[in-house]
Amino acid sequence: MKPRALLALTLAAVGVFAAGCTSGGASSASPSGQAPVAIATTSVLGGVLSDITTCAGTTSTSLMKPGDDAHTYALSSEQVAQLTKAKLVVANGLGFEEGMTKTLANAKTDGANILEVAPLLDPQPLDATQASALDPHVFLDPSRMAKAADLIGAALTKATGDSKYTDCGTKVSASYTDLDAKVTEIMAVVPADKRKLVTDHESFGYFASHFHFTVIGVAIPGGSTDAETSSAQLATLVATVKSSGVRTIFASSSVNPKAIQALATEVGTVKVSTLYAESLGAPGSGADTYAGMMTTNATLIADGLK
Ligand SMILES: [Zn+2]
C-alpha cells in the first residue's frame, strides 16, 4: 500500500471515531461482552456516564434501571460486589440514594473508587428555611451536569490512565451546554406569570432557579418520596394550587403517583403530567438518554403550562 493511501485510510478511521464521539447516545456502541469500565448508581447518571464511555468506545452501566425510585432503591448482594470491581462508581450523593447510603459507605471502606458528583456541583439548601439540608437533585440543571461530565471524564482518566475519557468528558460537557440552550428555547413559550411548578416532591429546586420557574407546592413534604402528607398540609396545598391558576401539576415516572393524584382530585381543575424527573425513560421512550430526558421534560412542561 502506498503511504498516501495508508494516510487516507488512517484519516478515515479518525473521522469515524470523531463522529462516534459526537453522537453521545446511551446505547452502547462498544464491542459486545466488554466489561463495563464504570458503574453509575442512578439511571440518570448512568445516561451521563454512558455518553462519555460510548464516546470513548467502552461500556458502562447503571445499578438502577428506568422507573426505579432512587430515593428508596436498595442493592442486591450481586450489585454490591460490582461496586469494588468497577474502575469508578459514579454516585449522586447528598443522601439522594437513601436506600444505599450504608452500602456505598461500606464499599468505599472495601476500596471502591466512588465519585459523588452532587457535593461538587455548587449544592444549595433544599429549602431556604432549612439551611443545613442540601438538595441532591442537581441533575435537573443541565449546566451542573455539564460540569459533572467534565468531572466524570477526568475521574475516569485518573482511574484508567487513559486521557480519552477527559476528552470525551469535555465533548459531552459541551453537548450539555447546547442542551441547556435547547431546553430554554423549548420552554420559552411559557410566560413569566405561568412559570409555576407543582410537583410530587421537592425535586425541581435547581431546575426552577436555573430556568426561572417557582415551585409553589409539593404533594409529598420533606425532600424525599416516602413521607405522608397531613390533611392540613393537603388543604393548604389545594388552596395554593387553586389560587395559582395552574392547569397542570407534575408527577415523576419513578415516584408513586398516589400523593400527586390525590392533590389533583382535591383541586378538581388540574391534570397530572408525568415527567422523567429522576429516572431515564425506557429504551424507545425518547427519554432514554440524559438529553432526551431533559428535552422530553421541557416539552411536557411547556405543553402543560403555556
Ligand atoms: Zn427526588
PDB file of C-alpha atoms and ligand atoms in Angstrom:
ATOM      1  CA  MET A   1       0.000   0.000   0.000  1.00  0.00           C
ATOM      2  CA  LYS A   2       1.300   3.467  -0.921  1.00  0.00           C
ATOM      3  CA  PRO A   3       1.987   5.785   2.019  1.00  0.00           C
ATOM      4  CA  ARG A   4      -0.618   8.255   0.682  1.00  0.00           C
ATOM      5  CA  ALA A   5      -3.316   5.564   0.650  1.00  0.00           C
ATOM      6  CA  LEU A   6      -2.380   4.489   4.158  1.00  0.00           C
ATOM      7  CA  LEU A   7      -2.652   8.103   5.344  1.00  0.00           C
ATOM      8  CA  ALA A   8      -6.110   8.404   3.753  1.00  0.00           C
ATOM      9  CA  LEU A   9      -7.233   5.218   5.498  1.00  0.00           C
ATOM     10  CA  THR A  10      -5.902   6.455   8.841  1.00  0.00           C
ATOM     11  CA  LEU A  11      -7.706   9.783   8.430  1.00  0.00           C
ATOM     12  CA  ALA A  12     -10.931   7.953   7.555  1.00  0.00           C
ATOM     13  CA  ALA A  13     -10.620   5.894  10.741  1.00  0.00           C
ATOM     14  CA  VAL A  14     -10.074   9.077  12.775  1.00  0.00           C
ATOM     15  CA  GLY A  15     -13.169  10.574  11.120  1.00  0.00           C
ATOM     16  CA  VAL A  16     -15.309   7.606  12.151  1.00  0.00           C
ATOM     17  CA  PHE A  17     -14.035   7.850  15.721  1.00  0.00           C
ATOM     18  CA  ALA A  18     -14.764  11.576  15.879  1.00  0.00           C
ATOM     19  CA  ALA A  19     -18.286  11.031  14.531  1.00  0.00           C
ATOM     20  CA  GLY A  20     -18.853   8.384  17.209  1.00  0.00           C
ATOM     21  CA  CYS A  21     -17.731  10.880  19.837  1.00  0.00           C
ATOM     22  CA  THR A  22     -20.341  13.463  18.941  1.00  0.00           C
ATOM     23  CA  SER A  23     -23.314  11.095  18.782  1.00  0.00           C
ATOM     24  CA  GLY A  24     -23.475  10.713  22.579  1.00  0.00           C
ATOM     25  CA  GLY A  25     -26.339   8.187  22.804  1.00  0.00           C
ATOM     26  CA  ALA A  26     -26.975   5.929  25.782  1.00  0.00           C
ATOM     27  CA  SER A  27     -26.984   2.780  23.684  1.00  0.00           C
ATOM     28  CA  SER A  28     -23.691   1.007  23.714  1.00  0.00           C
ATOM     29  CA  ALA A  29     -21.577   1.216  20.568  1.00  0.00           C
ATOM     30  CA  SER A  30     -18.859  -0.921  22.103  1.00  0.00           C
ATOM     31  CA  PRO A  31     -17.903  -4.483  21.323  1.00  0.00           C
ATOM     32  CA  SER A  32     -20.327  -6.893  22.973  1.00  0.00           C
ATOM     33  CA  GLY A  33     -19.101  -8.775  26.014  1.00  0.00           C
ATOM     34  CA  GLN A  34     -16.782  -5.968  27.121  1.00  0.00           C
ATOM     35  CA  ALA A  35     -16.811  -5.476  30.890  1.00  0.00           C
ATOM     36  CA  PRO A  36     -18.157  -2.076  31.938  1.00  0.00           C
ATOM     37  CA  VAL A  37     -15.342   0.286  32.901  1.00  0.00           C
ATOM     38  CA  ALA A  38     -17.585   2.215  35.291  1.00  0.00           C
ATOM     39  CA  ILE A  39     -20.929   1.982  37.071  1.00  0.00           C
ATOM     40  CA  ALA A  40     -23.406   4.712  37.954  1.00  0.00           C
ATOM     41  CA  THR A  41     -25.896   4.374  40.788  1.00  0.00           C
ATOM     42  CA  THR A  42     -28.918   6.109  39.189  1.00  0.00           C
ATOM     43  CA  SER A  43     -30.227   5.726  35.646  1.00  0.00           C
ATOM     44  CA  VAL A  44     -29.804   9.481  35.050  1.00  0.00           C
ATOM     45  CA  LEU A  45     -26.112   9.417  35.991  1.00  0.00           C
ATOM     46  CA  GLY A  46     -25.914   6.177  34.008  1.00  0.00           C
ATOM     47  CA  GLY A  47     -27.034   8.171  30.960  1.00  0.00           C
ATOM     48  CA  VAL A  48     -24.338  10.806  31.514  1.00  0.00           C
ATOM     49  CA  LEU A  49     -21.680   8.153  32.118  1.00  0.00           C
ATOM     50  CA  SER A  50     -22.804   6.242  29.027  1.00  0.00           C
ATOM     51  CA  ASP A  51     -22.485   9.373  26.871  1.00  0.00           C
ATOM     52  CA  ILE A  52     -18.831   9.561  27.976  1.00  0.00           C
ATOM     53  CA  THR A  53     -17.934   5.869  27.705  1.00  0.00           C
ATOM     54  CA  THR A  54     -19.731   5.495  24.354  1.00  0.00           C
ATOM     55  CA  CYS A  55     -17.624   8.396  23.061  1.00  0.00           C
ATOM     56  CA  ALA A  56     -14.520   6.624  24.385  1.00  0.00           C
ATOM     57  CA  GLY A  57     -15.510   3.306  22.753  1.00  0.00           C
ATOM     58  CA  THR A  58     -16.034   1.465  26.045  1.00  0.00           C
ATOM     59  CA  THR A  59     -19.087   0.496  28.103  1.00  0.00           C
ATOM     60  CA  SER A  60     -20.666   1.459  31.388  1.00  0.00           C
ATOM     61  CA  THR A  61     -23.799   0.514  33.245  1.00  0.00           C
ATOM     62  CA  SER A  62     -26.141   1.747  35.959  1.00  0.00           C
ATOM     63  CA  LEU A  63     -27.407  -0.091  39.014  1.00  0.00           C
ATOM     64  CA  MET A  64     -30.895   1.449  38.809  1.00  0.00           C
ATOM     65  CA  LYS A  65     -32.978   0.907  35.722  1.00  0.00           C
ATOM     66  CA  PRO A  66     -35.624   3.248  34.257  1.00  0.00           C
ATOM     67  CA  GLY A  67     -38.505   3.618  36.708  1.00  0.00           C
ATOM     68  CA  ASP A  68     -36.576   2.702  39.872  1.00  0.00           C
ATOM     69  CA  ASP A  69     -37.128   5.196  42.709  1.00  0.00           C
ATOM     70  CA  ALA A  70     -33.628   6.472  43.518  1.00  0.00           C
ATOM     71  CA  HIS A  71     -34.675   7.612  46.990  1.00  0.00           C
ATOM     72  CA  THR A  72     -35.644   4.114  48.137  1.00  0.00           C
ATOM     73  CA  TYR A  73     -33.694   1.726  45.882  1.00  0.00           C
ATOM     74  CA  ALA A  74     -31.607  -0.912  47.689  1.00  0.00           C
ATOM     75  CA  LEU A  75     -28.835  -3.008  46.102  1.00  0.00           C
ATOM     76  CA  SER A  76     -28.755  -6.788  45.754  1.00  0.00           C
ATOM     77  CA  SER A  77     -25.650  -8.554  47.081  1.00  0.00           C
ATOM     78  CA  GLU A  78     -24.612  -9.219  43.467  1.00  0.00           C
ATOM     79  CA  GLN A  79     -24.742  -5.468  42.743  1.00  0.00           C
ATOM     80  CA  VAL A  80     -22.743  -4.712  45.897  1.00  0.00           C
ATOM     81  CA  ALA A  81     -19.966  -6.970  44.577  1.00  0.00           C
ATOM     82  CA  GLN A  82     -19.868  -4.944  41.323  1.00  0.00           C
ATOM     83  CA  LEU A  83     -19.006  -1.748  43.204  1.00  0.00           C
ATOM     84  CA  THR A  84     -15.460  -2.818  44.095  1.00  0.00           C
ATOM     85  CA  LYS A  85     -14.852  -4.392  40.652  1.00  0.00           C
ATOM     86  CA  ALA A  86     -15.502  -1.244  38.584  1.00  0.00           C
ATOM     87  CA  LYS A  87     -12.695   1.258  37.952  1.00  0.00           C
ATOM     88  CA  LEU A  88     -15.101   4.003  39.006  1.00  0.00           C
ATOM     89  CA  VAL A  89     -18.529   4.236  40.632  1.00  0.00           C
ATOM     90  CA  VAL A  90     -20.421   7.440  39.867  1.00  0.00           C
ATOM     91  CA  ALA A  91     -22.913   8.295  42.590  1.00  0.00           C
ATOM     92  CA  ASN A  92     -25.199  11.283  43.095  1.00  0.00           C
ATOM     93  CA  GLY A  93     -24.546  11.782  46.810  1.00  0.00           C
ATOM     94  CA  LEU A  94     -26.049  14.297  49.279  1.00  0.00           C
ATOM     95  CA  GLY A  95     -28.298  11.492  50.520  1.00  0.00           C
ATOM     96  CA  PHE A  96     -30.138  11.018  47.206  1.00  0.00           C
ATOM     97  CA  GLU A  97     -29.521   7.254  47.188  1.00  0.00           C
ATOM     98  CA  GLU A  98     -31.103   6.902  50.637  1.00  0.00           C
ATOM     99  CA  GLY A  99     -31.556   3.145  50.336  1.00  0.00           C
ATOM    100  CA  MET A 100     -27.856   2.542  49.659  1.00  0.00           C
ATOM    101  CA  THR A 101     -26.106   5.036  51.938  1.00  0.00           C
ATOM    102  CA  LYS A 102     -24.669   2.290  54.157  1.00  0.00           C
ATOM    103  CA  THR A 103     -23.789   0.039  51.206  1.00  0.00           C
ATOM    104  CA  LEU A 104     -21.890   2.820  49.456  1.00  0.00           C
ATOM    105  CA  ALA A 105     -20.013   3.688  52.656  1.00  0.00           C
ATOM    106  CA  ASN A 106     -19.073   0.021  53.152  1.00  0.00           C
ATOM    107  CA  ALA A 107     -17.963  -0.311  49.520  1.00  0.00           C
ATOM    108  CA  LYS A 108     -15.749   2.760  49.967  1.00  0.00           C
ATOM    109  CA  THR A 109     -14.151   1.113  53.016  1.00  0.00           C
ATOM    110  CA  ASP A 110     -13.609  -2.012  50.901  1.00  0.00           C
ATOM    111  CA  GLY A 111     -11.708   0.020  48.299  1.00  0.00           C
ATOM    112  CA  ALA A 112     -14.378   1.051  45.774  1.00  0.00           C
ATOM    113  CA  ASN A 113     -13.488   4.216  43.839  1.00  0.00           C
ATOM    114  CA  ILE A 114     -16.648   6.309  44.322  1.00  0.00           C
ATOM    115  CA  LEU A 115     -17.152   9.765  42.828  1.00  0.00           C
ATOM    116  CA  GLU A 116     -20.118  11.578  44.387  1.00  0.00           C
ATOM    117  CA  VAL A 117     -20.942  14.396  41.974  1.00  0.00           C
ATOM    118  CA  ALA A 118     -23.663  16.456  43.700  1.00  0.00           C
ATOM    119  CA  PRO A 119     -21.409  17.811  46.505  1.00  0.00           C
ATOM    120  CA  LEU A 120     -19.053  19.159  43.790  1.00  0.00           C
ATOM    121  CA  LEU A 121     -21.770  20.996  41.823  1.00  0.00           C
ATOM    122  CA  ASP A 122     -22.462  24.061  43.974  1.00  0.00           C
ATOM    123  CA  PRO A 123     -25.183  22.411  46.072  1.00  0.00           C
ATOM    124  CA  GLN A 124     -27.945  24.608  47.511  1.00  0.00           C
ATOM    125  CA  PRO A 125     -30.226  24.117  50.522  1.00  0.00           C
ATOM    126  CA  LEU A 126     -33.338  22.049  49.825  1.00  0.00           C
ATOM    127  CA  ASP A 127     -35.401  24.730  51.444  1.00  0.00           C
ATOM    128  CA  ALA A 128     -34.303  28.269  52.303  1.00  0.00           C
ATOM    129  CA  THR A 129     -35.651  27.725  55.824  1.00  0.00           C
ATOM    130  CA  GLN A 130     -33.593  24.516  56.329  1.00  0.00           C
ATOM    131  CA  ALA A 131     -30.107  25.757  55.548  1.00  0.00           C
ATOM    132  CA  SER A 132     -28.499  22.537  56.782  1.00  0.00           C
ATOM    133  CA  ALA A 133     -30.044  20.098  54.298  1.00  0.00           C
ATOM    134  CA  LEU A 134     -28.564  20.299  50.790  1.00  0.00           C
ATOM    135  CA  ASP A 135     -30.724  19.441  47.782  1.00  0.00           C
ATOM    136  CA  PRO A 136     -29.412  16.357  45.924  1.00  0.00           C
ATOM    137  CA  HIS A 137     -31.461  16.935  42.703  1.00  0.00           C
ATOM    138  CA  VAL A 138     -28.579  18.591  40.772  1.00  0.00           C
ATOM    139  CA  PHE A 139     -29.224  16.508  37.632  1.00  0.00           C
ATOM    140  CA  LEU A 140     -32.248  18.594  36.559  1.00  0.00           C
ATOM    141  CA  ASP A 141     -29.887  21.517  35.846  1.00  0.00           C
ATOM    142  CA  PRO A 142     -28.010  20.844  32.566  1.00  0.00           C
ATOM    143  CA  SER A 143     -25.355  23.446  33.406  1.00  0.00           C
ATOM    144  CA  ARG A 144     -24.481  21.482  36.542  1.00  0.00           C
ATOM    145  CA  MET A 145     -24.450  18.242  34.530  1.00  0.00           C
ATOM    146  CA  ALA A 146     -22.076  19.858  32.019  1.00  0.00           C
ATOM    147  CA  LYS A 147     -19.690  20.331  34.939  1.00  0.00           C
ATOM    148  CA  ALA A 148     -20.427  16.756  36.076  1.00  0.00           C
ATOM    149  CA  ALA A 149     -19.440  15.395  32.636  1.00  0.00           C
ATOM    150  CA  ASP A 150     -16.071  17.139  32.939  1.00  0.00           C
ATOM    151  CA  LEU A 151     -15.567  15.738  36.454  1.00  0.00           C
ATOM    152  CA  ILE A 152     -16.560  12.187  35.459  1.00  0.00           C
ATOM    153  CA  GLY A 153     -14.301  12.261  32.375  1.00  0.00           C
ATOM    154  CA  ALA A 154     -11.336  13.420  34.489  1.00  0.00           C
ATOM    155  CA  ALA A 155     -12.066  10.802  37.180  1.00  0.00           C
ATOM    156  CA  LEU A 156     -12.179   8.044  34.520  1.00  0.00           C
ATOM    157  CA  THR A 157      -8.820   9.206  33.164  1.00  0.00           C
ATOM    158  CA  LYS A 158      -7.371   9.152  36.676  1.00  0.00           C
ATOM    159  CA  ALA A 159      -8.789   5.658  37.282  1.00  0.00           C
ATOM    160  CA  THR A 160      -7.706   4.148  33.954  1.00  0.00           C
ATOM    161  CA  GLY A 161      -4.691   6.236  32.914  1.00  0.00           C
ATOM    162  CA  ASP A 162      -6.402   6.843  29.552  1.00  0.00           C
ATOM    163  CA  SER A 163      -6.724  10.503  28.505  1.00  0.00           C
ATOM    164  CA  LYS A 164      -9.551   9.764  26.040  1.00  0.00           C
ATOM    165  CA  TYR A 165     -12.042   9.947  28.916  1.00  0.00           C
ATOM    166  CA  THR A 166     -11.099  13.528  29.726  1.00  0.00           C
ATOM    167  CA  ASP A 167     -11.514  14.465  26.049  1.00  0.00           C
ATOM    168  CA  CYS A 168     -14.900  12.733  25.923  1.00  0.00           C
ATOM    169  CA  GLY A 169     -15.978  14.388  29.176  1.00  0.00           C
ATOM    170  CA  THR A 170     -15.199  17.758  27.587  1.00  0.00           C
ATOM    171  CA  LYS A 171     -17.187  16.871  24.446  1.00  0.00           C
ATOM    172  CA  VAL A 172     -20.185  15.623  26.419  1.00  0.00           C
ATOM    173  CA  SER A 173     -19.992  18.708  28.644  1.00  0.00           C
ATOM    174  CA  ALA A 174     -20.187  20.954  25.564  1.00  0.00           C
ATOM    175  CA  SER A 175     -23.185  18.979  24.279  1.00  0.00           C
ATOM    176  CA  TYR A 176     -24.981  19.590  27.614  1.00  0.00           C
ATOM    177  CA  THR A 177     -24.322  23.316  27.298  1.00  0.00           C
ATOM    178  CA  ASP A 178     -26.077  23.121  23.913  1.00  0.00           C
ATOM    179  CA  LEU A 179     -28.833  21.052  25.553  1.00  0.00           C
ATOM    180  CA  ASP A 180     -29.274  23.767  28.185  1.00  0.00           C
ATOM    181  CA  ALA A 181     -29.952  26.317  25.415  1.00  0.00           C
ATOM    182  CA  LYS A 182     -32.362  23.907  23.683  1.00  0.00           C
ATOM    183  CA  VAL A 183     -34.352  23.295  26.888  1.00  0.00           C
ATOM    184  CA  THR A 184     -34.539  27.058  27.487  1.00  0.00           C
ATOM    185  CA  GLU A 185     -35.843  27.526  23.943  1.00  0.00           C
ATOM    186  CA  ILE A 186     -38.499  24.786  24.241  1.00  0.00           C
ATOM    187  CA  MET A 187     -39.893  26.374  27.413  1.00  0.00           C
ATOM    188  CA  ALA A 188     -39.759  29.940  26.067  1.00  0.00           C
ATOM    189  CA  VAL A 189     -43.489  29.619  25.203  1.00  0.00           C
ATOM    190  CA  VAL A 190     -44.343  29.675  28.932  1.00  0.00           C
ATOM    191  CA  PRO A 191     -44.835  33.310  30.012  1.00  0.00           C
ATOM    192  CA  ALA A 192     -43.259  34.565  33.257  1.00  0.00           C
ATOM    193  CA  ASP A 193     -46.589  34.664  35.145  1.00  0.00           C
ATOM    194  CA  LYS A 194     -47.275  30.989  34.338  1.00  0.00           C
ATOM    195  CA  ARG A 195     -43.873  29.650  35.409  1.00  0.00           C
ATOM    196  CA  LYS A 196     -45.282  27.889  38.470  1.00  0.00           C
ATOM    197  CA  LEU A 197     -44.457  24.276  39.250  1.00  0.00           C
ATOM    198  CA  VAL A 198     -46.411  21.902  41.465  1.00  0.00           C
ATOM    199  CA  THR A 199     -44.567  18.572  41.685  1.00  0.00           C
ATOM    200  CA  ASP A 200     -44.890  15.280  43.554  1.00  0.00           C
ATOM    201  CA  HIS A 201     -41.893  16.017  45.799  1.00  0.00           C
ATOM    202  CA  GLU A 202     -39.155  18.606  46.267  1.00  0.00           C
ATOM    203  CA  SER A 203     -37.102  17.692  43.190  1.00  0.00           C
ATOM    204  CA  PHE A 204     -37.243  20.804  40.974  1.00  0.00           C
ATOM    205  CA  GLY A 205     -35.286  23.342  43.061  1.00  0.00           C
ATOM    206  CA  TYR A 206     -32.233  23.603  40.777  1.00  0.00           C
ATOM    207  CA  PHE A 207     -34.383  23.317  37.661  1.00  0.00           C
ATOM    208  CA  ALA A 208     -36.645  26.134  38.861  1.00  0.00           C
ATOM    209  CA  SER A 209     -33.860  28.539  39.755  1.00  0.00           C
ATOM    210  CA  HIS A 210     -31.910  27.774  36.578  1.00  0.00           C
ATOM    211  CA  PHE A 211     -34.876  28.129  34.192  1.00  0.00           C
ATOM    212  CA  HIS A 212     -36.738  30.870  36.115  1.00  0.00           C
ATOM    213  CA  PHE A 213     -39.692  28.943  37.496  1.00  0.00           C
ATOM    214  CA  THR A 214     -41.108  28.954  41.047  1.00  0.00           C
ATOM    215  CA  VAL A 215     -42.022  25.742  42.851  1.00  0.00           C
ATOM    216  CA  ILE A 216     -45.302  26.778  44.516  1.00  0.00           C
ATOM    217  CA  GLY A 217     -46.066  23.420  46.118  1.00  0.00           C
ATOM    218  CA  VAL A 218     -45.100  19.753  46.501  1.00  0.00           C
ATOM    219  CA  ALA A 219     -47.509  16.893  47.250  1.00  0.00           C
ATOM    220  CA  ILE A 220     -45.008  14.924  49.387  1.00  0.00           C
ATOM    221  CA  PRO A 221     -43.293  17.094  52.031  1.00  0.00           C
ATOM    222  CA  GLY A 222     -39.673  16.826  53.119  1.00  0.00           C
ATOM    223  CA  GLY A 223     -37.434  16.280  50.093  1.00  0.00           C
ATOM    224  CA  SER A 224     -37.764  12.511  49.761  1.00  0.00           C
ATOM    225  CA  THR A 225     -40.556  10.386  48.244  1.00  0.00           C
ATOM    226  CA  ASP A 226     -41.835   8.381  51.196  1.00  0.00           C
ATOM    227  CA  ALA A 227     -43.286  10.976  53.625  1.00  0.00           C
ATOM    228  CA  GLU A 228     -47.008  11.201  54.376  1.00  0.00           C
ATOM    229  CA  THR A 229     -48.951  14.392  53.693  1.00  0.00           C
ATOM    230  CA  SER A 230     -51.098  15.548  56.614  1.00  0.00           C
ATOM    231  CA  SER A 231     -54.684  16.650  55.925  1.00  0.00           C
ATOM    232  CA  ALA A 232     -53.750  20.189  56.994  1.00  0.00           C
ATOM    233  CA  GLN A 233     -50.823  20.240  54.516  1.00  0.00           C
ATOM    234  CA  LEU A 234     -53.101  18.937  51.764  1.00  0.00           C
ATOM    235  CA  ALA A 235     -55.752  21.594  52.479  1.00  0.00           C
ATOM    236  CA  THR A 236     -53.145  24.381  52.298  1.00  0.00           C
ATOM    237  CA  LEU A 237     -51.745  22.940  49.086  1.00  0.00           C
ATOM    238  CA  VAL A 238     -55.172  22.643  47.461  1.00  0.00           C
ATOM    239  CA  ALA A 239     -55.825  26.325  48.228  1.00  0.00           C
ATOM    240  CA  THR A 240     -52.409  27.311  46.800  1.00  0.00           C
ATOM    241  CA  VAL A 241     -52.930  25.351  43.585  1.00  0.00           C
ATOM    242  CA  LYS A 242     -56.487  26.674  43.114  1.00  0.00           C
ATOM    243  CA  SER A 243     -55.459  30.309  43.552  1.00  0.00           C
ATOM    244  CA  SER A 244     -52.381  29.913  41.304  1.00  0.00           C
ATOM    245  CA  GLY A 245     -54.449  29.162  38.235  1.00  0.00           C
ATOM    246  CA  VAL A 246     -52.098  26.370  37.029  1.00  0.00           C
ATOM    247  CA  ARG A 247     -53.839  23.764  34.903  1.00  0.00           C
ATOM    248  CA  THR A 248     -51.150  21.072  35.066  1.00  0.00           C
ATOM    249  CA  ILE A 249     -49.269  19.583  38.014  1.00  0.00           C
ATOM    250  CA  PHE A 250     -46.369  17.189  37.648  1.00  0.00           C
ATOM    251  CA  ALA A 251     -45.663  13.593  38.690  1.00  0.00           C
ATOM    252  CA  SER A 252     -42.372  11.688  38.212  1.00  0.00           C
ATOM    253  CA  SER A 253     -42.074   8.436  36.285  1.00  0.00           C
ATOM    254  CA  SER A 254     -40.176   6.779  39.171  1.00  0.00           C
ATOM    255  CA  VAL A 255     -42.305   8.008  42.102  1.00  0.00           C
ATOM    256  CA  ASN A 256     -45.561   6.548  43.428  1.00  0.00           C
ATOM    257  CA  PRO A 257     -48.243   8.897  41.978  1.00  0.00           C
ATOM    258  CA  LYS A 258     -50.673   8.448  44.907  1.00  0.00           C
ATOM    259  CA  ALA A 259     -49.995  11.829  46.567  1.00  0.00           C
ATOM    260  CA  ILE A 260     -49.992  13.941  43.400  1.00  0.00           C
ATOM    261  CA  GLN A 261     -53.159  12.227  42.149  1.00  0.00           C
ATOM    262  CA  ALA A 262     -54.873  12.850  45.485  1.00  0.00           C
ATOM    263  CA  LEU A 263     -53.962  16.524  45.144  1.00  0.00           C
ATOM    264  CA  ALA A 264     -55.306  16.659  41.576  1.00  0.00           C
ATOM    265  CA  THR A 265     -58.571  15.047  42.699  1.00  0.00           C
ATOM    266  CA  GLU A 266     -58.976  17.558  45.554  1.00  0.00           C
ATOM    267  CA  VAL A 267     -58.266  20.546  43.283  1.00  0.00           C
ATOM    268  CA  GLY A 268     -60.509  19.169  40.543  1.00  0.00           C
ATOM    269  CA  THR A 269     -59.381  21.502  37.758  1.00  0.00           C
ATOM    270  CA  VAL A 270     -55.824  20.312  37.068  1.00  0.00           C
ATOM    271  CA  LYS A 271     -54.411  17.421  35.105  1.00  0.00           C
ATOM    272  CA  VAL A 272     -51.334  15.405  36.062  1.00  0.00           C
ATOM    273  CA  SER A 273     -48.452  15.222  33.578  1.00  0.00           C
ATOM    274  CA  THR A 274     -45.693  12.680  34.239  1.00  0.00           C
ATOM    275  CA  LEU A 275     -42.090  13.853  33.847  1.00  0.00           C
ATOM    276  CA  TYR A 276     -38.849  11.897  33.786  1.00  0.00           C
ATOM    277  CA  ALA A 277     -37.786  13.842  36.859  1.00  0.00           C
ATOM    278  CA  GLU A 278     -35.253  11.457  38.373  1.00  0.00           C
ATOM    279  CA  SER A 279     -35.081   8.472  36.084  1.00  0.00           C
ATOM    280  CA  LEU A 280     -34.409   7.963  32.404  1.00  0.00           C
ATOM    281  CA  GLY A 281     -37.241   6.566  30.302  1.00  0.00           C
ATOM    282  CA  ALA A 282     -37.286   3.023  28.937  1.00  0.00           C
ATOM    283  CA  PRO A 283     -35.492   2.354  25.629  1.00  0.00           C
ATOM    284  CA  GLY A 284     -37.509   3.865  22.777  1.00  0.00           C
ATOM    285  CA  SER A 285     -39.336   6.358  25.049  1.00  0.00           C
ATOM    286  CA  GLY A 286     -37.363   9.307  23.692  1.00  0.00           C
ATOM    287  CA  ALA A 287     -36.171   9.911  27.269  1.00  0.00           C
ATOM    288  CA  ASP A 288     -33.624   7.090  27.300  1.00  0.00           C
ATOM    289  CA  THR A 289     -30.638   9.466  27.258  1.00  0.00           C
ATOM    290  CA  TYR A 290     -29.911  12.450  29.511  1.00  0.00           C
ATOM    291  CA  ALA A 291     -30.548  14.840  26.605  1.00  0.00           C
ATOM    292  CA  GLY A 292     -33.753  13.012  25.664  1.00  0.00           C
ATOM    293  CA  MET A 293     -34.962  13.077  29.256  1.00  0.00           C
ATOM    294  CA  MET A 294     -34.416  16.830  29.562  1.00  0.00           C
ATOM    295  CA  THR A 295     -35.984  17.762  26.208  1.00  0.00           C
ATOM    296  CA  THR A 296     -38.972  15.484  26.904  1.00  0.00           C
ATOM    297  CA  ASN A 297     -39.463  17.161  30.300  1.00  0.00           C
ATOM    298  CA  ALA A 298     -39.153  20.617  28.719  1.00  0.00           C
ATOM    299  CA  THR A 299     -41.788  19.767  26.115  1.00  0.00           C
ATOM    300  CA  LEU A 300     -44.191  18.349  28.730  1.00  0.00           C
ATOM    301  CA  ILE A 301     -43.750  21.410  30.971  1.00  0.00           C
ATOM    302  CA  ALA A 302     -44.184  23.786  28.046  1.00  0.00           C
ATOM    303  CA  ASP A 303     -47.370  21.960  26.925  1.00  0.00           C
ATOM    304  CA  GLY A 304     -48.708  21.842  30.479  1.00  0.00           C
ATOM    305  CA  LEU A 305     -48.177  25.478  31.430  1.00  0.00           C
ATOM    306  CA  LYS A 306     -48.163  27.647  28.283  1.00  0.00           C
TER     307      LYS A 306
HETATM  308 ZN    ZN B   1     -36.202  13.211  44.472  1.00  0.00          ZN
END
